[in-house]
Short mmCIF file of C-alpha atoms and ligand atoms in Angstrom, two decimals:
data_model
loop_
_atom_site.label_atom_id
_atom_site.label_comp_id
_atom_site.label_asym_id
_atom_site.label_seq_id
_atom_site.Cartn_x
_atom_site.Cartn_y
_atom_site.Cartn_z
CA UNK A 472 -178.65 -138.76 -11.59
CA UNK A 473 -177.07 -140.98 -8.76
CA UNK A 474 -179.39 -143.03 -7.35
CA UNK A 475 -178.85 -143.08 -3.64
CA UNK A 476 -179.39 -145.55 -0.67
CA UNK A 477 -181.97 -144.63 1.21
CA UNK A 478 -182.48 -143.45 3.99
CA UNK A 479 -179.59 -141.20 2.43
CA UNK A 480 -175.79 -141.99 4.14
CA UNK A 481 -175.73 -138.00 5.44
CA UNK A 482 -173.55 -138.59 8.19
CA UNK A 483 -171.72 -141.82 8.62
CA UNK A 484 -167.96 -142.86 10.74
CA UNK A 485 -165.11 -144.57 8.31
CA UNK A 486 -161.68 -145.30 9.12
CA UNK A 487 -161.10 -142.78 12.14
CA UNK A 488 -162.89 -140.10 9.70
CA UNK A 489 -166.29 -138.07 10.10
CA UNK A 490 -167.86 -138.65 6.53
CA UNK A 491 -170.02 -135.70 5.04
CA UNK A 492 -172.25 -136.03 1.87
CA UNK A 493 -171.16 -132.25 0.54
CA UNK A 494 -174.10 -130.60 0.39
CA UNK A 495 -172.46 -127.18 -0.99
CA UNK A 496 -172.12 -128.68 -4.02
CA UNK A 497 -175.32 -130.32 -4.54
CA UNK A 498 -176.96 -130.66 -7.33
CA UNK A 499 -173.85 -130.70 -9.08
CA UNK A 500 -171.77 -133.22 -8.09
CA UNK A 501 -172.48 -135.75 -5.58
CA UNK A 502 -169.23 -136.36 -3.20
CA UNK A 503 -168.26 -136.94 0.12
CA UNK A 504 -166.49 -134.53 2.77
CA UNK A 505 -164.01 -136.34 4.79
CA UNK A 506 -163.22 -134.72 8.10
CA UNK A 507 -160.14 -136.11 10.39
CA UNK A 508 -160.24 -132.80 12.84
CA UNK A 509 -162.33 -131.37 14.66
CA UNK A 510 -161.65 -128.39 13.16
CA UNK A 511 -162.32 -129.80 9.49
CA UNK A 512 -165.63 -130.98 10.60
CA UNK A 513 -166.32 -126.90 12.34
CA UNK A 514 -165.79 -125.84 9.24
CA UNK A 515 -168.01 -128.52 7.11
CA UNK A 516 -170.77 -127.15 9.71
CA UNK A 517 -169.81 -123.77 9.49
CA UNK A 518 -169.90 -123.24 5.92
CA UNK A 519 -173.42 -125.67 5.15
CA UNK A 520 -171.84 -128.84 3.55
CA UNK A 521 -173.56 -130.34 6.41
CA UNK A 522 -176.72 -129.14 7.79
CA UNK A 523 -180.07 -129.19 8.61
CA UNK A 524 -180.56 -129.23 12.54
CA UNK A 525 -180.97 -133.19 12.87
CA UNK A 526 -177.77 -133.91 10.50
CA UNK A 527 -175.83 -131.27 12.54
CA UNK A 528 -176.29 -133.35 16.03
CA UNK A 529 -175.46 -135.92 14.37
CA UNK A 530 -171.96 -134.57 13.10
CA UNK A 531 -171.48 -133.07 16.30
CA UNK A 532 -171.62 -136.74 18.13
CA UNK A 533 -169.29 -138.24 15.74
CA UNK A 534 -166.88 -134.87 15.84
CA UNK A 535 -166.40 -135.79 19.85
CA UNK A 536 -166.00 -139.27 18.99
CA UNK A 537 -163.20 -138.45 16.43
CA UNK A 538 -161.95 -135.79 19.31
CA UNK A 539 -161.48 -137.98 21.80
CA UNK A 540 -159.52 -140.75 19.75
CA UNK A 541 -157.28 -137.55 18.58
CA UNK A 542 -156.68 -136.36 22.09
CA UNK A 543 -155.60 -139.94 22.73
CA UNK A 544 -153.00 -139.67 20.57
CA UNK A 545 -151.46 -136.63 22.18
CA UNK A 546 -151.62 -137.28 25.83
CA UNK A 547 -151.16 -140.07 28.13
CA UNK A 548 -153.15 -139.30 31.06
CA UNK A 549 -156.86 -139.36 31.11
CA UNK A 550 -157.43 -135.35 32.37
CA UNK A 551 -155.90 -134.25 29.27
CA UNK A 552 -157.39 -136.27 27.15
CA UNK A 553 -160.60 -134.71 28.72
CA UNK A 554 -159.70 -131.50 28.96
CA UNK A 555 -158.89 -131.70 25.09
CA UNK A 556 -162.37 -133.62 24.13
CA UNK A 557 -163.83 -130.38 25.90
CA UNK A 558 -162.38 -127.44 24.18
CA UNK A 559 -163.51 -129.38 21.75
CA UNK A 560 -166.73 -129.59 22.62
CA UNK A 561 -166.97 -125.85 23.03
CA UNK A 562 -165.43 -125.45 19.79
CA UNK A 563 -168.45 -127.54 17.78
CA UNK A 564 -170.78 -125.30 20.15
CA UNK A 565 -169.59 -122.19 18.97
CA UNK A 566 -170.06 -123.39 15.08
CA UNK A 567 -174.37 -122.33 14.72
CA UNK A 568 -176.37 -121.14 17.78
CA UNK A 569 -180.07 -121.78 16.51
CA UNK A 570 -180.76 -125.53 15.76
CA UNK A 571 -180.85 -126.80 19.40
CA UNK A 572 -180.06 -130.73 17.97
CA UNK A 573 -176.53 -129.29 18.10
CA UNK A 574 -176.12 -129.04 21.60
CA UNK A 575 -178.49 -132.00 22.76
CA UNK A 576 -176.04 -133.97 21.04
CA UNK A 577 -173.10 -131.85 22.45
CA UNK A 578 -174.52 -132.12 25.98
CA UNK A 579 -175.18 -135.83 25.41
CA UNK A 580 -172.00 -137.31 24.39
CA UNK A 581 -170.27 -134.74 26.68
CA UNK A 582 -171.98 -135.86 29.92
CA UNK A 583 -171.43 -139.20 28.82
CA UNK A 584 -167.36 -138.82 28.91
CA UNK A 585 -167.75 -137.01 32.22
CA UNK A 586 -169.41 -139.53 33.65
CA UNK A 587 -167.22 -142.40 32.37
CA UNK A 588 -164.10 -140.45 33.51
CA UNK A 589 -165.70 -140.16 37.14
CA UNK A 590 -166.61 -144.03 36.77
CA UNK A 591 -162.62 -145.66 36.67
CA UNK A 592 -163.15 -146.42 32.90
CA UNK A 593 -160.46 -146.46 30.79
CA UNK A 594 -159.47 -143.93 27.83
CA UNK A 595 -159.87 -147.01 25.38
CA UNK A 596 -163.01 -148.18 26.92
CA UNK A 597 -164.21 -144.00 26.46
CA UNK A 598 -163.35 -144.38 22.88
CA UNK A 599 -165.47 -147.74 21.92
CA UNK A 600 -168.56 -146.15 24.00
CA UNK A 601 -168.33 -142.71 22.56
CA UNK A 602 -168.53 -144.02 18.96
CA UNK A 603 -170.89 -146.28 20.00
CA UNK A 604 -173.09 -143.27 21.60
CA UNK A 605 -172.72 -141.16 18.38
CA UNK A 606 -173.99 -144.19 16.16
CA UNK A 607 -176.84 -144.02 18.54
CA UNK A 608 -177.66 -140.52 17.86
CA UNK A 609 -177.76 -141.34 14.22
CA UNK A 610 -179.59 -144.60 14.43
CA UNK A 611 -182.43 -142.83 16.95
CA UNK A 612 -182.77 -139.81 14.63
CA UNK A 613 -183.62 -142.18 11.28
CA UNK A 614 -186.18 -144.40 13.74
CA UNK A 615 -187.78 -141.35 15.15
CA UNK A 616 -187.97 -139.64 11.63
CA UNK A 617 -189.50 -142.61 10.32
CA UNK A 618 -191.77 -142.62 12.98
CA UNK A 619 -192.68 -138.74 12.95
CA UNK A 620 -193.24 -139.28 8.91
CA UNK A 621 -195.52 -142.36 9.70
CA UNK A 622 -197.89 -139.79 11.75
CA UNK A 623 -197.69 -136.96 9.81
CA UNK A 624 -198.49 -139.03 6.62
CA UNK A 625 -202.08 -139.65 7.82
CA UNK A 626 -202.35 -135.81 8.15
CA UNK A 627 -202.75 -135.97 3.84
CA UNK A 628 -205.14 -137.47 1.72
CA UNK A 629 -203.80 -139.30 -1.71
CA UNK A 630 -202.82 -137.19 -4.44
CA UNK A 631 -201.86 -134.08 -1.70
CA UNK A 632 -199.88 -131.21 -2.70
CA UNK A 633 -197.22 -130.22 0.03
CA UNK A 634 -195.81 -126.95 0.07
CA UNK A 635 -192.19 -127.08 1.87
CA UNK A 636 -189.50 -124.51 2.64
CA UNK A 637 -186.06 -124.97 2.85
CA UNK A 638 -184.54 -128.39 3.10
CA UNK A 639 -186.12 -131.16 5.95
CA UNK A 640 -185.48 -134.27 4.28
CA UNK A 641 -183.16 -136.95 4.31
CA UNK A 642 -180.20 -134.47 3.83
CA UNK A 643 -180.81 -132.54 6.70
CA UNK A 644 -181.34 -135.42 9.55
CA UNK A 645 -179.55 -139.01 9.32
CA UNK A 646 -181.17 -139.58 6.11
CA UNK A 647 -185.29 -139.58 6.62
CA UNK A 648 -186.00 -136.30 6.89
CA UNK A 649 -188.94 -134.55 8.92
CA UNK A 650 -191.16 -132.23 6.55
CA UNK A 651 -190.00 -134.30 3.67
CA UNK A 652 -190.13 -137.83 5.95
CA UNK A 653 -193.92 -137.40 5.95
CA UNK A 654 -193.89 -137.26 2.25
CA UNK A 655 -191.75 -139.92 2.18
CA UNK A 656 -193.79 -141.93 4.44
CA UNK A 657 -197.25 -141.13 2.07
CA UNK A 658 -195.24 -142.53 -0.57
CA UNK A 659 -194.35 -145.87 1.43
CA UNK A 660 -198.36 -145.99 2.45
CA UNK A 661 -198.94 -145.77 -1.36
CA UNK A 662 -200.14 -142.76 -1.35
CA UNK A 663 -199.29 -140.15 -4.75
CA UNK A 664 -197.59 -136.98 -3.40
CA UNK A 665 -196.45 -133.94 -4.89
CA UNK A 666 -194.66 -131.08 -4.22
CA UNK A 667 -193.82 -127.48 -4.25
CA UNK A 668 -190.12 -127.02 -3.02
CA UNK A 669 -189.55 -123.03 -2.15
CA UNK A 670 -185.99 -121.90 -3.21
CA UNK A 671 -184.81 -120.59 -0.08
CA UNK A 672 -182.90 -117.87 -0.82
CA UNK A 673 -180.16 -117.19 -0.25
CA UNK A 674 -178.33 -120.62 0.01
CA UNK A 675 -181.14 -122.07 -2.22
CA UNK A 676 -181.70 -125.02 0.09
CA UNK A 677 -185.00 -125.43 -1.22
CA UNK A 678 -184.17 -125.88 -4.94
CA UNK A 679 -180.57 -127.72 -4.85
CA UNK A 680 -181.05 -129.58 -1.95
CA UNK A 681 -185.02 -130.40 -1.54
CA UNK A 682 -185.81 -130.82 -5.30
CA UNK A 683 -182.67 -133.09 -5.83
CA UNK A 684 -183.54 -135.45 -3.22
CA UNK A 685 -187.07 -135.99 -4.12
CA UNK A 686 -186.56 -136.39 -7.50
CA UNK A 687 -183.79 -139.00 -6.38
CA UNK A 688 -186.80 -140.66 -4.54
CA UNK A 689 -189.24 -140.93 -7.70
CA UNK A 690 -191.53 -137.79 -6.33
CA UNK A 691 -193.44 -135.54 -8.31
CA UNK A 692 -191.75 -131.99 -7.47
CA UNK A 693 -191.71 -128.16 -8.98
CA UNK A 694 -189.85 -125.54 -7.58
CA UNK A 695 -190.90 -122.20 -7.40
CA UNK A 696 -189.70 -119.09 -6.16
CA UNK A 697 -190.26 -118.19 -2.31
CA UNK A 698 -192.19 -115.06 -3.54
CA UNK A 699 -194.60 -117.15 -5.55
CA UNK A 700 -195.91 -118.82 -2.46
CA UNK A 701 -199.19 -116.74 -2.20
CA UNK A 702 -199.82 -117.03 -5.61
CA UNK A 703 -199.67 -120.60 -5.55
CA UNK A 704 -201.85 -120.94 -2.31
CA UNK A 705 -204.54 -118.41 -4.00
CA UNK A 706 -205.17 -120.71 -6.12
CA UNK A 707 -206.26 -123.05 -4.14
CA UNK A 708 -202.96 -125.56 -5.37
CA UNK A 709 -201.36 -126.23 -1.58
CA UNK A 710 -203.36 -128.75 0.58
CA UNK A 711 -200.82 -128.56 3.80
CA UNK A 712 -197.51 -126.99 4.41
CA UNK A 713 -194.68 -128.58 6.06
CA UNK A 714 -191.58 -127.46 7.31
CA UNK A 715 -189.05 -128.62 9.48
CA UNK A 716 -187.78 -126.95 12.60
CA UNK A 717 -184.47 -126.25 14.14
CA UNK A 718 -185.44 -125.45 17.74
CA UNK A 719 -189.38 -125.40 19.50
CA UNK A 720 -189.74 -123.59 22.20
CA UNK A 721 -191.72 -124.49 25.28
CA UNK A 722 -194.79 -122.47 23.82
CA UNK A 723 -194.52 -124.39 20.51
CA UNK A 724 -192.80 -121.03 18.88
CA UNK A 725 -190.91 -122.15 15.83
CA UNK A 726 -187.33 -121.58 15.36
CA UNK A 727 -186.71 -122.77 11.40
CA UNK A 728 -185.18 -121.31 7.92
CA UNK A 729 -185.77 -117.86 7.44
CA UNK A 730 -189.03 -117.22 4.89
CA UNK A 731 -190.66 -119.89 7.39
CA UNK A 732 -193.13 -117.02 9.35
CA UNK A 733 -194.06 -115.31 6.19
CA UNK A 734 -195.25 -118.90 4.77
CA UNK A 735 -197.02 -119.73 8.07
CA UNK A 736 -198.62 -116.54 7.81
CA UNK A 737 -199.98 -117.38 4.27
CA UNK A 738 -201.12 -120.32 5.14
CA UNK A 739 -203.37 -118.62 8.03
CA UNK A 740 -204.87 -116.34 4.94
CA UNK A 741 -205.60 -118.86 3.10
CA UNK A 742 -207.25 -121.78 4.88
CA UNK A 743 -204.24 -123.90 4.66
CA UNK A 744 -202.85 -126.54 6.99
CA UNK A 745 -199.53 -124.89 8.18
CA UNK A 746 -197.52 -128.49 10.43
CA UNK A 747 -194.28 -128.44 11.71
CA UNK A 748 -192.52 -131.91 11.74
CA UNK A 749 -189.69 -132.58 14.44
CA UNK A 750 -188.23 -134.96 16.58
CA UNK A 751 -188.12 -134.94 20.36
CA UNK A 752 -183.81 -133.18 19.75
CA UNK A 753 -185.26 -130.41 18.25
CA UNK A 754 -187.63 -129.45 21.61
CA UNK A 755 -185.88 -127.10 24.23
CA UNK A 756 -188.12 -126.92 27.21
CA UNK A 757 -185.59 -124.73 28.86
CA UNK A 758 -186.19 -122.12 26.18
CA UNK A 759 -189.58 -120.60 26.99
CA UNK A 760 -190.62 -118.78 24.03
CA UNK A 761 -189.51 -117.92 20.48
CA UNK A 762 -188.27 -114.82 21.66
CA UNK A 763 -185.55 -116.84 23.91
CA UNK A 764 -184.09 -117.74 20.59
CA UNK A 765 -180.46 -117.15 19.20
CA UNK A 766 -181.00 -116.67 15.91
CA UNK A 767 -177.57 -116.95 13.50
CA UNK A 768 -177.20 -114.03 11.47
CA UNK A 769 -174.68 -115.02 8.28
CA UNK A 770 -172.47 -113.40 6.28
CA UNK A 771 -174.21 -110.48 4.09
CA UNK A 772 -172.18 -112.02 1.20
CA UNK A 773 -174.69 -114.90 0.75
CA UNK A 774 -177.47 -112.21 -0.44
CA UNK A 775 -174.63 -110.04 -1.82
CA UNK A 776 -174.06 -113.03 -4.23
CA UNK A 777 -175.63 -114.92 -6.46
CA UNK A 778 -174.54 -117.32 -9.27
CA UNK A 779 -171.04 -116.81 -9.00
CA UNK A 780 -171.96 -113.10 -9.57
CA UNK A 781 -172.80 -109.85 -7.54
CA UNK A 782 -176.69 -109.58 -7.08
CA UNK A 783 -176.48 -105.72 -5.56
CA UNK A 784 -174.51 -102.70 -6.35
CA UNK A 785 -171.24 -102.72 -4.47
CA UNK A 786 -171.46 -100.70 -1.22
CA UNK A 787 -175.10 -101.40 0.15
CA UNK A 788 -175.99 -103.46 3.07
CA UNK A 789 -177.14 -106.44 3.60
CA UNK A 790 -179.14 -108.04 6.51
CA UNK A 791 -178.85 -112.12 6.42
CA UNK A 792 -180.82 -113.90 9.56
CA UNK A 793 -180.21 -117.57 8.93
CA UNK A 794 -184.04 -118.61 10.83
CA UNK A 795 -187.42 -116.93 11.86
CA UNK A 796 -189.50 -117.60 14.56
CA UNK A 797 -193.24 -118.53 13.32
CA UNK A 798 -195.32 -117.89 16.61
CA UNK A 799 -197.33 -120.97 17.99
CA UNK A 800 -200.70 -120.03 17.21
CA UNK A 801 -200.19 -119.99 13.20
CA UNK A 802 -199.00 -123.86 13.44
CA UNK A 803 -201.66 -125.89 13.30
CA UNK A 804 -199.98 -129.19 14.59
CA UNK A 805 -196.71 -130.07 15.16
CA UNK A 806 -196.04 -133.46 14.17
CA UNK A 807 -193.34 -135.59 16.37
CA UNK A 808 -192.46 -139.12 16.79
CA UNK A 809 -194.89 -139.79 18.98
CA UNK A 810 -197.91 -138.55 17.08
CA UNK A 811 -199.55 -135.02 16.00
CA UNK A 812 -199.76 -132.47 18.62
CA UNK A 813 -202.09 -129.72 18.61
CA UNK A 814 -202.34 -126.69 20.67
CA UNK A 815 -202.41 -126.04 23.66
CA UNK A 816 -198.61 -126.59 22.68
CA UNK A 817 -197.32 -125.52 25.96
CA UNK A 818 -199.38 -128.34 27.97
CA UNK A 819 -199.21 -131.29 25.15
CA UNK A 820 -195.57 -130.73 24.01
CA UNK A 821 -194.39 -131.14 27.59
CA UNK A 822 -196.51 -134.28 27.39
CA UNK A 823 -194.98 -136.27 24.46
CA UNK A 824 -191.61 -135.20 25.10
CA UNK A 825 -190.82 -134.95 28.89
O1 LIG B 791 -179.32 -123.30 7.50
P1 LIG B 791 -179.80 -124.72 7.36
O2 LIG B 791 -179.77 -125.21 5.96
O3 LIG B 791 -179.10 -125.64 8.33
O4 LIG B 791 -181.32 -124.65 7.81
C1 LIG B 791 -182.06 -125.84 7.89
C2 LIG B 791 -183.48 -125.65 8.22
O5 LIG B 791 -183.93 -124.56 8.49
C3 LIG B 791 -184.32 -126.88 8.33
O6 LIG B 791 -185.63 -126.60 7.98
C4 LIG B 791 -184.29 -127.38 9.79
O7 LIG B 791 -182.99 -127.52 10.24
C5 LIG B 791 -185.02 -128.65 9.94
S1 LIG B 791 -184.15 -129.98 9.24
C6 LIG B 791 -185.02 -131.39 9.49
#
């Protein structure tokens, strides 16, 4: 297997281009996505080859980076070059409503341009601070990911089994990870971790994407099918759970990768820790609750099919929510960049991240 940099180059800027690692066609072949539209890049979001809520802000701030030098190109005058960076903007909104990073980063690179605009500065000026605003976004999300796993770490003893669902690690942020920073931040404290990656059906995030990138990091990991989850905490083999997140309400509800709930609710049968790792992007204290949020409902054909073949009889339904809410009082800490929080999450989130 490839042997990666690390933190993993998820996102990164080259030569006027947004730069994906595709993660559609992980762990088969290990290539890059290279996006010159904004349209290229709604699609790379739209169809998974880059995801994970922190990895998704990130693309966003380096799609209106890449918009605005386009819209350069095709006007002269500074409104339309704004009114073109916009549409774009509100086409990269319009691409997944549920991880909240999407919009932060949106909101933040947007504002920025308005601002600049209404300050005299110059298109070219625009276009150095934008990129240098979206390199931001990536370079914050990797410190405060470090940071979170540095925290959550001290949450496990050595030789820990984590339990994790989906995929929160390197691949799905700037290249740290959340759930899967903390185990990579045990490892960097010495510590010997190991882990049980869920599958995540239907996209199998869990098993291509998780699995792939832990092995790629030297770390003990077995996959197992989501529905073996109770079995495997009945026996007393899970010391914590961790997940990632892709929005937190107010309350500390838990917007994250659907098959999230039912493991939090496992955990509360069985005496297990059940954390939720996230950085301050992923909060949305305008969202009050859980049941505030969007969730994205895909296309039925992900559940329809399954290895390159049909996995139910032609002609019956199929439901396919993308996330699940896990209500605040089966978490038993949510663990940020600056430190674990426990409940009351209502009072202490709105602490750490103001
Ligand atoms: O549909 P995906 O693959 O984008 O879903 C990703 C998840 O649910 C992750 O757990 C979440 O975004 C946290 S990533 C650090």
């Amino acid at each position: 297997m490839t042997a990666l940099p690390f933190p993993f180059p998820v996102v990164t800027w080259d030569d006027q281009e947004v730069v994906l690692i595709d993660q559609t066609l992980l762990p088969e072949r290990l290539t890059w996505r290279r996006c010159g539209s904004v349209t290229s890049l709604c699609l790379a979001i739209g169809e998974l080859a880059v995801r994970g809520a922190p990895a998704i802000g990130v693309a966003a701030g380096f799609g209106l980076a890449l918009s605005w030098r386009l819209a350069m190109e095709k006007e002269s005058h500074i409104t339309g070059i704004l009114a073109r960076f916009q549409k774009d903007r509100e086409q990269l909104s319009a691409t997944r409503p549920t991880a909240v990073n999407l919009f932060w980063a949106l909101d933040r690179l947007g504002s920025l341009a308005e601002q600049l605009v209404a300050h005299g500065k110059t298109a070219d000026e625009i276009a150095i601070d934008l990129l240098v605003e979206a390199q931001a976004v990536l370079d914050e999300d990797v410190a405060m990911c470090r940071s979170l796993g540095m925290h959550g770490q001290q949450l496990l003893p050595d030789f820990a089994t984590v339990l994790t669902h989906c995929n929160a690690g390197g691949l799905a942020t700037g290249g740290y990870g959340t759930a899967v920073g903390v185990v990579f931040a045990a490892k960097e404290s010495g510590k010997t971790i190991s882990v049980f990656a869920d599958e995540t059906r239907p996209l199998l995030q869990g098993s291509r994407l998780t699995a792939w990138e832990l092995q790629n990091q030297g770390i003990e990991v077995t996959v197992i099918c989501d529905s073996a989850a109770a079995s495997i905490m009945s026996q007393g083999k899970v010391d914590a759970v961790i997940t990632g997140a892709d929005r937190i309400a107010a309350n500390g509800d838990v917007a994250n990768k659907i098959g999230t709930y039912p493991l939090a609710v496992l955990a509360n049968r069985h005496g297990v820790p059940f954390y939720v790792a996230a950085p301050g992007s992923t909060f949305d204290a305008a969202t009050k609750t859980g049941d505030d949020i969007a969730i994205e409902l895909r296309d039925p054909h992900e559940v329809h099919e399954f290895h390159g073949g049909r996995a139910t009889p032609e002609g019956v339904g199929a439901w396919n929510p993308a996330f699940d809410v896990t209500p605040n009082d089966l978490i038993s800490a949510i663990i940020t960049e600056h430190g674990v929080v426990r409940p009351p999450y209502r009072e202490n989130l709105a602490k750490v991240w103001k």
